[in-house]
């Protein structure tokens, strides 16, 4: 679910990172990224210490000074109070922090905030204007696909991306496509109902 | 007419009760706008973290916080469990909080935690529990609480009369609550005497007093607030050290808000678990299936307080019984109420043994249950009706075949299990013990009735009528015999002037609006891959009695949720402890696995409603359907592979081991 299929997005590979790490420690302690040349490419090096970052979240530009070790999830939640994405496992297992990054689904706990700069970030809170309900959220409500609701925003994002890609999903596709999110209260029957509703299928009670 | 007694309206007069409606807080949750405790960001908020004891049993010798205190960004340090706390600093489970810190952000708080030095003296520990305790040794040891032997009827002669007997092992391990919103709070002191506490709790009304007691201040000075809770399942009823620590840190930091939420590992290791229950069981019956005798030696553990005895055989009034129970004290995070405390474990043991007995008798479990239905008194009739409904939904009779015939391995086989929900917890204001719907609906209904009565009394003069002649219908207050003399609800309320009606519902109160004790039947259809040992749920059916259903959509969701949780604990969940280090090994959600959307199969719910059920009033449904999925799935697997996998969860390794053992014994029976 992360950026694996487009290595360019991550900007810097782990191997290259190891190679240049010696340089970064000797770089002066300044705010803002240092630009280094590694294997003929420009690479931004952030930190140590706080650096200014700018994120584009739900169409708004938000800025803060953060240590580079902040994840996108923590930046969204603690710095910008965008709390639709939840922190549950904090290691890319549960999907509660799912957001769209340039229209691709990612676990926000597994992306650094500095890496998300320059990209369009969409969270559940930003799917519809205040006071309105996005059709995916509405389908969740209609099918009672939320109990405590803590997994729900992540599931809504995953479902949105999923039905956009699979307008007429089979049960197997649902099992795989929404298998990256977990719900403790057990709302899966409702979520299947929501997917069916969104696919314009006859809704099967409890199935 | 103005009601002056409290009665649920007749079916013909119900407007909203029993209608399929959307959850009121659905939109705010599904749009990501609901604010949970974890979501709060208060002005100038600090972040709390803590040093946790790495040992299962130890004594804190010394603590050095000086380095942490000097770190930039660290605003408060508070010792939770020092060398003089408790029994000379003794710690009973790994993950116990020792020192808390508050800092400007989480990374700084984490750094501060690393800078604190704690010296421990390690003590011997016990964290495992699945071995059968030796009774003679247990009686001598502090780590075992031996319950007295219980006898019903004459078990010895009943076993002699039994033509068929069966003996087997059954059980389920310690599992955790794994609330998706971890435990924690945001505490602040608006002034030096008042605490404002946001806390993730199931017990908003009661938690303030507990905090106040813990930090020795008047309860009236604690303001508790919570908009939504991200799951509790019984683990968020009482106060935790973290709730108190956040308040202490905030006080030390001059009153600014401190947010202290557990991380996932600590949540899993320390914030509640369901005790284990294991048993060696012997059962006996006549050839025609008449159940005569039960004998069990059972044990279980769940932290430093050994769990109380098990009420087995569960639900069945077996006429002759001999029972012994040993509670094991061990060094793991303490157990807490877990959605129908002890019932799922008791159901797994009981229904496993009876299912195996039926197999030995060569009987379909369905017929075995029907044959002995009188032993399910006082709910024999309900169970019998539910069995028939479940049979229809699962096509049980058409699909069942005896275990002996199942040498085609891997084919889907069905299982049946019975369960009862026990709602005999006193109604209270916390959200636990399935008292929410019973407590809240009745109280709300009474309050609404009182409010209506008072309103009618106020507006009667305006309509030139006696209160008794008025009725409320279609949004108007009108004279019952002359609908043209009416006021809209708004006009009627305006007659109240500035004085608002405040009515509080109480529970219990006048009128019998709630009932307790329900029965349900669940069936499971599974496939087992005998090469890999993987169990797959094809279909589950739950037929559930819960009295008058107020809101069917949500009642069904509760049952579905319980079944899904049941799949989780039946197939995946186990708190895996390591005896060498004394710590929990699977403290993350990769290895503490929950069921996913593709794991639950087709789920069918039928609520028993209508005449004969509605009259019983409102009954909570959160717990009862959680009870039997484990038993249903375990029995289905036994039926599919022809041999019992004794302990939950039914993981591939356990399934393969059971198969291998059966083959080694020269056949599967
Ligand atoms: S919090 Fe990010 S995947 Fe669980
Ligand atoms: S609704 Fe509670 S975790 Fe999914």
Short mmCIF file of C-alpha atoms and ligand atoms in Angstrom, two decimals, chain A residues 145-152 155 182-188 191, chain B residues 29 36 178-181 229-231 233, ligand 2:
data_model
loop_
_atom_site.label_atom_id
_atom_site.label_comp_id
_atom_site.label_asym_id
_atom_site.label_seq_id
_atom_site.Cartn_x
_atom_site.Cartn_y
_atom_site.Cartn_z
CA UNK A 145 -20.82 0.05 9.01
CA UNK A 146 -19.53 1.83 12.09
CA UNK A 147 -19.80 0.93 15.73
CA UNK A 148 -17.15 2.61 17.85
CA UNK A 149 -16.09 4.22 14.59
CA UNK A 150 -12.36 4.27 15.24
CA UNK A 151 -11.48 2.17 12.20
CA UNK A 152 -14.14 3.86 10.09
CA UNK A 155 -12.02 2.09 6.00
CA UNK A 182 -8.97 -4.10 10.56
CA UNK A 183 -12.03 -3.43 12.66
CA UNK A 184 -12.26 -4.64 16.25
CA UNK A 185 -16.00 -4.08 16.64
CA UNK A 186 -16.75 -6.32 13.68
CA UNK A 187 -18.42 -4.04 11.14
CA UNK A 188 -17.38 -6.06 8.10
CA UNK A 191 -18.90 -2.54 5.05
CA UNK B 29 -18.02 8.95 12.54
CA UNK B 36 -12.09 10.84 20.33
CA UNK B 178 -7.18 -4.78 21.64
CA UNK B 179 -9.36 -1.66 21.58
CA UNK B 180 -8.45 0.30 18.47
CA UNK B 181 -8.38 3.51 20.48
CA UNK B 229 -14.91 6.04 22.73
CA UNK B 230 -12.94 3.92 20.28
CA UNK B 231 -13.92 0.56 21.74
CA UNK B 233 -15.33 -4.23 25.37
S1 LIG C 2 -16.06 0.25 14.45
FE1 LIG C 2 -14.86 -0.05 16.23
S2 LIG C 2 -13.03 -0.73 15.38
FE2 LIG C 2 -14.29 -0.68 13.67
#
